[in-house]
Tab-separated table of C-alpha atoms in Angstrom:
chain	number	residue	atom	x	y	z
M	4	UNK	CA	17.630	58.649	-78.515
M	5	UNK	CA	19.848	56.464	-80.657
M	6	UNK	CA	17.312	53.793	-81.493
M	7	UNK	CA	15.861	55.760	-84.443
M	8	UNK	CA	19.224	56.451	-86.065
M	9	UNK	CA	19.979	54.787	-89.378
M	10	UNK	CA	23.354	53.210	-90.005
M	11	UNK	CA	23.126	52.429	-93.699
M	12	UNK	CA	25.736	53.223	-96.345
M	13	UNK	CA	24.576	56.810	-96.828
M	14	UNK	CA	24.902	57.558	-93.124
M	15	UNK	CA	28.459	56.286	-93.183
M	16	UNK	CA	29.088	58.320	-96.340
M	17	UNK	CA	27.921	61.485	-94.576
M	18	UNK	CA	30.046	60.589	-91.564
M	19	UNK	CA	33.114	60.488	-93.810
M	20	UNK	CA	32.339	64.035	-94.915
M	21	UNK	CA	32.084	65.218	-91.313
M	22	UNK	CA	35.290	63.337	-90.526
M	23	UNK	CA	37.111	65.288	-93.234
M	24	UNK	CA	35.941	68.569	-91.728
M	25	UNK	CA	37.270	67.481	-88.349
M	26	UNK	CA	40.542	66.261	-89.871
M	27	UNK	CA	41.141	69.621	-91.580
M	28	UNK	CA	41.030	71.337	-88.161
M	29	UNK	CA	43.559	68.862	-86.807
M	30	UNK	CA	45.805	69.511	-89.825
M	31	UNK	CA	45.554	73.280	-89.348
M	32	UNK	CA	46.278	72.979	-85.619
M	33	UNK	CA	49.323	70.758	-86.256
M	34	UNK	CA	50.711	73.119	-88.916
M	35	UNK	CA	50.177	76.147	-86.675
M	36	UNK	CA	51.871	74.471	-83.733
M	37	UNK	CA	54.829	73.554	-85.917
M	38	UNK	CA	55.250	77.135	-87.206
M	39	UNK	CA	54.295	78.742	-83.885
M	40	UNK	CA	51.819	81.004	-85.665
M	41	UNK	CA	48.408	80.618	-87.350
M	42	UNK	CA	48.811	78.710	-90.633
M	43	UNK	CA	46.372	77.278	-93.162
M	44	UNK	CA	48.107	74.344	-94.904
M	45	UNK	CA	47.189	73.326	-98.440
M	46	UNK	CA	45.674	70.062	-97.221
M	47	UNK	CA	43.096	72.133	-95.296
M	48	UNK	CA	41.523	73.289	-98.573
M	49	UNK	CA	41.570	69.814	-100.125
M	50	UNK	CA	39.889	68.313	-97.067
M	51	UNK	CA	37.331	71.117	-96.957
M	52	UNK	CA	36.507	70.703	-100.632
M	53	UNK	CA	36.228	66.915	-100.394
M	54	UNK	CA	34.123	67.112	-97.235
M	55	UNK	CA	31.777	69.686	-98.795
M	56	UNK	CA	31.275	67.590	-101.939
M	57	UNK	CA	30.425	64.521	-99.847
M	58	UNK	CA	27.966	66.456	-97.672
M	59	UNK	CA	26.300	68.032	-100.732
M	60	UNK	CA	25.631	64.564	-102.115
M	61	UNK	CA	24.457	63.394	-98.695
M	62	UNK	CA	22.122	66.391	-98.306
M	63	UNK	CA	20.617	65.768	-101.739
M	64	UNK	CA	20.001	62.130	-100.784
M	65	UNK	CA	18.226	62.902	-97.517
M	66	UNK	CA	16.502	65.968	-98.993
M	67	UNK	CA	17.754	68.423	-96.339
M	68	UNK	CA	18.070	72.028	-97.542
M	69	UNK	CA	19.604	73.289	-94.247
M	70	UNK	CA	22.432	70.790	-94.708
M	71	UNK	CA	22.752	71.472	-98.447
M	72	UNK	CA	22.925	75.302	-98.488
M	73	UNK	CA	26.046	75.931	-96.354
M	74	UNK	CA	27.944	73.198	-98.155
M	75	UNK	CA	27.127	74.611	-101.603
M	76	UNK	CA	28.260	78.056	-100.465
M	77	UNK	CA	31.312	76.492	-98.863
M	78	UNK	CA	32.307	74.908	-102.176
M	79	UNK	CA	32.763	78.393	-103.628
M	80	UNK	CA	34.971	79.581	-100.768
M	81	UNK	CA	37.021	76.403	-100.573
M	82	UNK	CA	37.599	76.396	-104.341
M	83	UNK	CA	38.723	80.016	-104.211
M	84	UNK	CA	41.011	79.287	-101.282
M	85	UNK	CA	42.625	76.445	-103.216
M	86	UNK	CA	42.983	78.689	-106.265
M	87	UNK	CA	44.692	81.410	-104.214
M	88	UNK	CA	47.004	78.800	-102.728
M	89	UNK	CA	47.926	77.672	-106.248
M	90	UNK	CA	48.553	81.257	-107.363
M	91	UNK	CA	50.689	81.927	-104.297
M	92	UNK	CA	52.819	78.835	-104.868
M	93	UNK	CA	53.174	79.682	-108.550
M	94	UNK	CA	54.327	83.215	-107.661
M	95	UNK	CA	56.790	81.847	-105.102
M	96	UNK	CA	58.232	79.505	-107.727
M	97	UNK	CA	58.505	82.365	-110.200
M	98	UNK	CA	60.186	84.624	-107.644
M	99	UNK	CA	62.696	81.898	-106.794
M	100	UNK	CA	63.481	81.187	-110.467
M	101	UNK	CA	64.095	84.889	-111.138
M	102	UNK	CA	66.058	85.410	-107.961
M	103	UNK	CA	63.817	88.212	-106.715
M	104	UNK	CA	64.532	87.341	-103.098
M	105	UNK	CA	68.288	87.620	-103.500
M	106	UNK	CA	69.879	90.565	-101.757
M	107	UNK	CA	71.968	91.233	-104.879
M	108	UNK	CA	69.087	91.084	-107.376
M	109	UNK	CA	69.634	93.827	-110.017
M	110	UNK	CA	66.408	95.802	-109.664
M	111	UNK	CA	65.908	98.204	-112.593
M	112	UNK	CA	66.309	101.895	-111.915
M	113	UNK	CA	62.807	103.347	-111.886
M	114	UNK	CA	61.535	106.800	-112.821
M	115	UNK	CA	57.989	107.608	-111.721
M	116	UNK	CA	56.565	110.459	-113.790
M	117	UNK	CA	53.500	112.334	-112.523
M	118	UNK	CA	52.112	114.771	-115.144
M	119	UNK	CA	50.580	117.729	-113.308
M	120	UNK	CA	48.148	120.315	-114.659
M	121	UNK	CA	46.393	122.332	-111.944
M	122	UNK	CA	46.219	119.468	-109.455
M	123	UNK	CA	46.918	121.250	-106.161
M	124	UNK	CA	43.955	119.549	-104.464
M	125	UNK	CA	44.950	115.957	-105.203
M	126	UNK	CA	48.688	116.189	-105.847
M	127	UNK	CA	49.910	115.654	-102.281
M	128	UNK	CA	47.746	112.535	-102.018
M	129	UNK	CA	49.516	111.146	-105.085
M	130	UNK	CA	53.097	112.157	-104.283
M	131	UNK	CA	53.305	111.296	-100.578
M	132	UNK	CA	52.624	107.535	-101.029
M	133	UNK	CA	55.138	107.471	-103.901
M	134	UNK	CA	58.046	108.795	-101.837
M	135	UNK	CA	57.137	106.350	-99.054
M	136	UNK	CA	57.463	103.196	-101.171
M	137	UNK	CA	59.881	100.384	-100.297
M	138	UNK	CA	61.278	99.751	-103.773
M	139	UNK	CA	64.634	97.922	-103.353
M	140	UNK	CA	66.312	99.616	-106.330
M	141	UNK	CA	66.998	103.224	-107.214
M	142	UNK	CA	63.851	105.276	-107.800
M	143	UNK	CA	63.149	108.901	-108.647
M	144	UNK	CA	59.790	110.693	-108.472
M	145	UNK	CA	59.295	113.421	-111.084
M	146	UNK	CA	56.420	115.906	-110.911
M	147	UNK	CA	56.116	117.274	-114.450
M	148	UNK	CA	54.152	120.510	-114.114
M	149	UNK	CA	52.679	121.614	-117.424
M	150	UNK	CA	50.751	124.863	-117.835
M	151	UNK	CA	49.851	125.112	-114.148
M	152	UNK	CA	48.197	128.308	-112.941
M	153	UNK	CA	47.376	127.156	-109.400
M	154	UNK	CA	49.462	126.146	-106.395
M	155	UNK	CA	50.631	122.801	-107.781
M	156	UNK	CA	54.287	123.823	-107.735
M	157	UNK	CA	54.201	124.720	-104.040
M	158	UNK	CA	52.533	121.382	-103.243
M	159	UNK	CA	55.090	119.402	-105.264
M	160	UNK	CA	58.055	121.251	-103.758
M	161	UNK	CA	56.636	120.602	-100.315
M	162	UNK	CA	57.054	116.845	-100.695
M	163	UNK	CA	60.666	115.856	-99.865
M	164	UNK	CA	62.423	113.768	-102.490
M	165	UNK	CA	60.297	114.868	-105.447
M	166	UNK	CA	62.039	116.274	-108.533
M	167	UNK	CA	59.956	119.187	-109.846
M	168	UNK	CA	60.213	120.216	-113.500
M	169	UNK	CA	57.954	122.820	-115.050
M	170	UNK	CA	56.851	123.986	-118.478
M	171	UNK	CA	54.407	126.688	-119.532
M	172	UNK	CA	52.986	124.378	-122.177
M	173	UNK	CA	50.106	122.120	-121.114
M	174	UNK	CA	48.715	118.768	-122.188
M	175	UNK	CA	48.445	115.309	-120.635
M	176	UNK	CA	50.620	113.559	-123.233
M	177	UNK	CA	53.011	116.487	-123.362
M	178	UNK	CA	53.353	116.408	-119.572
M	179	UNK	CA	54.256	112.702	-119.686
M	180	UNK	CA	56.772	113.227	-122.475
M	181	UNK	CA	58.227	116.262	-120.736
M	182	UNK	CA	58.674	114.365	-117.486
M	183	UNK	CA	60.162	111.340	-119.276
M	184	UNK	CA	62.722	113.590	-120.988
M	185	UNK	CA	64.146	114.376	-117.536
M	186	UNK	CA	64.058	110.747	-116.335
M	187	UNK	CA	67.215	108.727	-115.764
M	188	UNK	CA	65.626	105.343	-115.010
M	189	UNK	CA	65.530	102.345	-117.330
M	190	UNK	CA	61.907	101.658	-116.317
M	191	UNK	CA	59.306	104.411	-116.642
M	192	UNK	CA	56.127	104.462	-114.577
M	193	UNK	CA	53.508	107.101	-115.422
M	194	UNK	CA	51.033	107.887	-112.634
M	195	UNK	CA	48.122	110.306	-113.050
M	196	UNK	CA	48.068	113.132	-110.522
M	197	UNK	CA	44.706	111.991	-109.136
M	198	UNK	CA	45.829	108.392	-108.553
M	199	UNK	CA	47.146	106.782	-105.365
M	200	UNK	CA	49.442	103.755	-105.272
M	201	UNK	CA	49.300	101.545	-102.160
M	202	UNK	CA	52.389	100.735	-100.132
M	203	UNK	CA	54.658	98.231	-101.860
M	204	UNK	CA	53.231	99.015	-105.316
M	205	UNK	CA	56.561	99.961	-106.899
M	206	UNK	CA	58.125	96.731	-105.654
M	207	UNK	CA	55.232	94.760	-107.149
M	208	UNK	CA	55.623	96.701	-110.401
M	209	UNK	CA	59.294	95.785	-110.470
M	210	UNK	CA	58.430	92.148	-109.768
M	211	UNK	CA	55.943	92.172	-112.633
M	212	UNK	CA	58.489	92.903	-115.350
M	213	UNK	CA	61.722	90.955	-114.618
M	214	UNK	CA	63.045	88.723	-117.360
M	215	UNK	CA	61.547	91.010	-120.009
M	216	UNK	CA	63.882	93.281	-121.942
M	217	UNK	CA	61.099	95.233	-123.642
M	218	UNK	CA	57.838	95.715	-121.793
M	219	UNK	CA	54.749	97.900	-121.826
M	220	UNK	CA	51.505	97.650	-119.897
M	221	UNK	CA	49.353	98.872	-117.083
M	222	UNK	CA	47.908	97.889	-113.712
M	223	UNK	CA	44.482	97.103	-112.308
M	224	UNK	CA	42.458	100.084	-111.160
M	225	UNK	CA	39.913	100.789	-108.442
M	226	UNK	CA	37.687	103.849	-107.836
M	227	UNK	CA	38.365	106.179	-104.935
M	228	UNK	CA	34.663	106.128	-104.086
M	229	UNK	CA	31.325	105.057	-105.482
M	230	UNK	CA	28.930	102.194	-105.110
M	231	UNK	CA	28.346	98.872	-106.785
M	232	UNK	CA	27.780	100.305	-110.278
M	233	UNK	CA	31.064	102.232	-110.315
M	234	UNK	CA	33.052	99.303	-108.921
M	235	UNK	CA	31.441	96.955	-111.416
M	236	UNK	CA	32.479	99.266	-114.262
M	237	UNK	CA	36.064	99.204	-113.036
M	238	UNK	CA	35.948	95.405	-112.779
M	239	UNK	CA	34.751	95.266	-116.402
M	240	UNK	CA	37.477	97.706	-117.469
M	241	UNK	CA	40.158	95.654	-115.698
M	242	UNK	CA	39.004	92.477	-117.389
M	243	UNK	CA	38.890	94.149	-120.799
M	244	UNK	CA	42.335	95.672	-120.292
M	245	UNK	CA	43.826	92.292	-119.433
M	246	UNK	CA	42.251	90.685	-122.502
M	247	UNK	CA	42.344	93.432	-125.130
M	248	UNK	CA	45.518	95.170	-124.051
M	249	UNK	CA	43.922	98.572	-124.088
M	250	UNK	CA	43.240	101.503	-121.789
M	251	UNK	CA	44.681	102.116	-118.309
M	252	UNK	CA	41.819	101.916	-115.786
M	253	UNK	CA	44.083	102.706	-112.848
M	254	UNK	CA	45.737	105.769	-114.371
M	255	UNK	CA	49.131	103.989	-114.385
M	256	UNK	CA	51.332	102.858	-117.258
M	257	UNK	CA	54.717	101.133	-117.158
M	258	UNK	CA	57.278	100.681	-119.921
M	259	UNK	CA	60.997	100.434	-120.397
M	260	UNK	CA	62.802	103.557	-121.568
M	261	UNK	CA	63.975	101.868	-124.774
M	262	UNK	CA	60.381	101.177	-125.857
M	263	UNK	CA	59.339	104.728	-124.964
M	264	UNK	CA	62.156	106.128	-127.092
M	265	UNK	CA	61.489	103.675	-129.943
M	266	UNK	CA	57.899	104.884	-130.406
M	267	UNK	CA	58.693	108.538	-129.796
M	268	UNK	CA	56.727	108.822	-126.569
M	269	UNK	CA	53.027	109.584	-126.236
M	270	UNK	CA	51.279	110.963	-129.294
M	271	UNK	CA	50.475	114.579	-128.429
M	272	UNK	CA	48.139	114.983	-131.422
M	273	UNK	CA	45.391	112.795	-129.969
M	274	UNK	CA	43.650	114.180	-126.863
M	275	UNK	CA	41.888	110.930	-125.952
M	276	UNK	CA	42.707	107.228	-126.037
M	277	UNK	CA	46.401	107.947	-125.456
M	278	UNK	CA	47.063	104.944	-123.205
M	279	UNK	CA	45.507	102.492	-125.673
M	280	UNK	CA	47.441	104.085	-128.508
M	281	UNK	CA	50.707	103.959	-126.572
M	282	UNK	CA	50.264	100.301	-125.637
M	283	UNK	CA	49.567	99.272	-129.200
M	284	UNK	CA	52.488	101.223	-130.623
M	285	UNK	CA	54.730	99.714	-127.969
M	286	UNK	CA	53.607	96.206	-128.886
M	287	UNK	CA	54.246	96.942	-132.564
M	288	UNK	CA	57.767	98.029	-131.599
M	289	UNK	CA	58.448	94.631	-130.034
M	290	UNK	CA	57.525	95.172	-126.379
M	291	UNK	CA	55.802	92.448	-124.330
M	292	UNK	CA	52.467	93.301	-122.734
M	293	UNK	CA	52.024	93.061	-118.962
M	294	UNK	CA	48.899	93.569	-116.900
M	295	UNK	CA	49.789	93.752	-113.217
M	296	UNK	CA	46.954	92.929	-110.821
M	297	UNK	CA	48.989	92.155	-107.689
M	298	UNK	CA	47.718	95.544	-106.463
M	299	UNK	CA	45.173	98.130	-107.574
M	300	UNK	CA	45.834	101.786	-108.252
M	301	UNK	CA	43.087	103.883	-106.652
M	302	UNK	CA	42.046	106.638	-109.017
M	303	UNK	CA	39.572	109.518	-108.888
M	304	UNK	CA	36.129	109.102	-110.439
M	305	UNK	CA	35.688	112.845	-110.931
M	306	UNK	CA	35.381	112.333	-114.686
M	307	UNK	CA	32.591	109.813	-114.111
M	308	UNK	CA	30.850	112.355	-111.893
M	309	UNK	CA	31.216	115.047	-114.545
M	310	UNK	CA	30.258	113.140	-117.689
M	311	UNK	CA	28.249	110.246	-116.267
M	312	UNK	CA	29.539	106.717	-115.865
M	313	UNK	CA	27.750	105.316	-118.915
M	314	UNK	CA	28.805	108.236	-121.088
M	315	UNK	CA	32.448	107.868	-120.077
M	316	UNK	CA	32.489	104.108	-120.655
M	317	UNK	CA	30.951	104.608	-124.107
M	318	UNK	CA	33.490	107.331	-124.872
M	319	UNK	CA	36.371	104.987	-124.036
M	320	UNK	CA	34.797	102.298	-126.204
M	321	UNK	CA	34.406	104.674	-129.143
M	322	UNK	CA	38.050	105.680	-128.906
M	323	UNK	CA	39.017	102.006	-128.773
M	324	UNK	CA	36.989	101.192	-131.894
M	325	UNK	CA	38.342	104.155	-133.852
M	326	UNK	CA	41.940	103.306	-132.987
M	327	UNK	CA	41.357	99.640	-133.812
M	328	UNK	CA	40.054	100.655	-137.245
M	329	UNK	CA	42.968	103.013	-137.810
M	330	UNK	CA	40.808	106.150	-137.637
M	331	UNK	CA	43.314	108.192	-135.650
M	332	UNK	CA	42.035	111.390	-137.241
M	333	UNK	CA	38.625	110.853	-135.637
M	334	UNK	CA	40.154	110.447	-132.179
M	335	UNK	CA	42.456	113.413	-132.785
M	336	UNK	CA	39.419	115.542	-133.575
M	337	UNK	CA	37.669	114.794	-130.289
M	338	UNK	CA	38.213	117.475	-127.672
M	339	UNK	CA	39.584	116.614	-124.262
M	340	UNK	CA	37.738	118.222	-121.368
M	341	UNK	CA	39.697	119.046	-118.244
M	342	UNK	CA	37.922	117.941	-115.078
M	343	UNK	CA	39.113	119.696	-111.923
């Protein structure tokens, strides 16, 4: 059985790789025993990565695809694990430097404004998670009803803790401005009435802006349903929003009250591209851009279903190009279609 085994340098090299895989399990076991709960220490990822690299080279030498394939795939997972570990440690360092874990940390007072126009079907799904958040500071939830002719008011009043304000005038930007005019918080968060924030989102929003006096930005978005194509479009939109500082794929915007007042709120003369326009005007007024991806706001894809996913993406791009070129009149002349 053992007489045909080779014990040259390459065999020993491969054995080192296997030894690293065994050692990582010992390291994980020791760390878990010490903490009395399952733990993956940082050294686990380094050992996994080193072991996989060695076994990839060994597999290429002996020409074994069954040995090569799992190690190549493993390299991807181990690299990502190490990256997440780095991000986690970086966030922990940031939290400690800002004092976010202190019991006396001065969390900003937060006003969450939900503009509502005939949203009785989706409104409860938006408001209920908002009133159930664990934000450490003072927070108020404002449902700004604008031009509603359905049962939105009854739905909003049925959610304990929600401040309901109402106007006969309608309009998305008007609804946001109207709600903000009744807000008392120093940090404004605008959430579309067909968008759902996960538990802990307001805390993560608050953690995303400390140390910044003037701030404006948005959060990562995810569709409430749909397949690979829809999710891929949202991934593209999130990436573009991070890089180009435009649009709000998750239907959420955040800014300090001073910046909102400095730019005069949302421009009610343009029916489309309002989030991009607001971000850019806020930046021009001296605010710092933030893109928060520590959570994803889940938003309805009803507009995609109505206009088609490609058509909607192209529409957003056209608005972006017109605003970039300063052609606000073109965007202002494009009608906004309600989708209910």
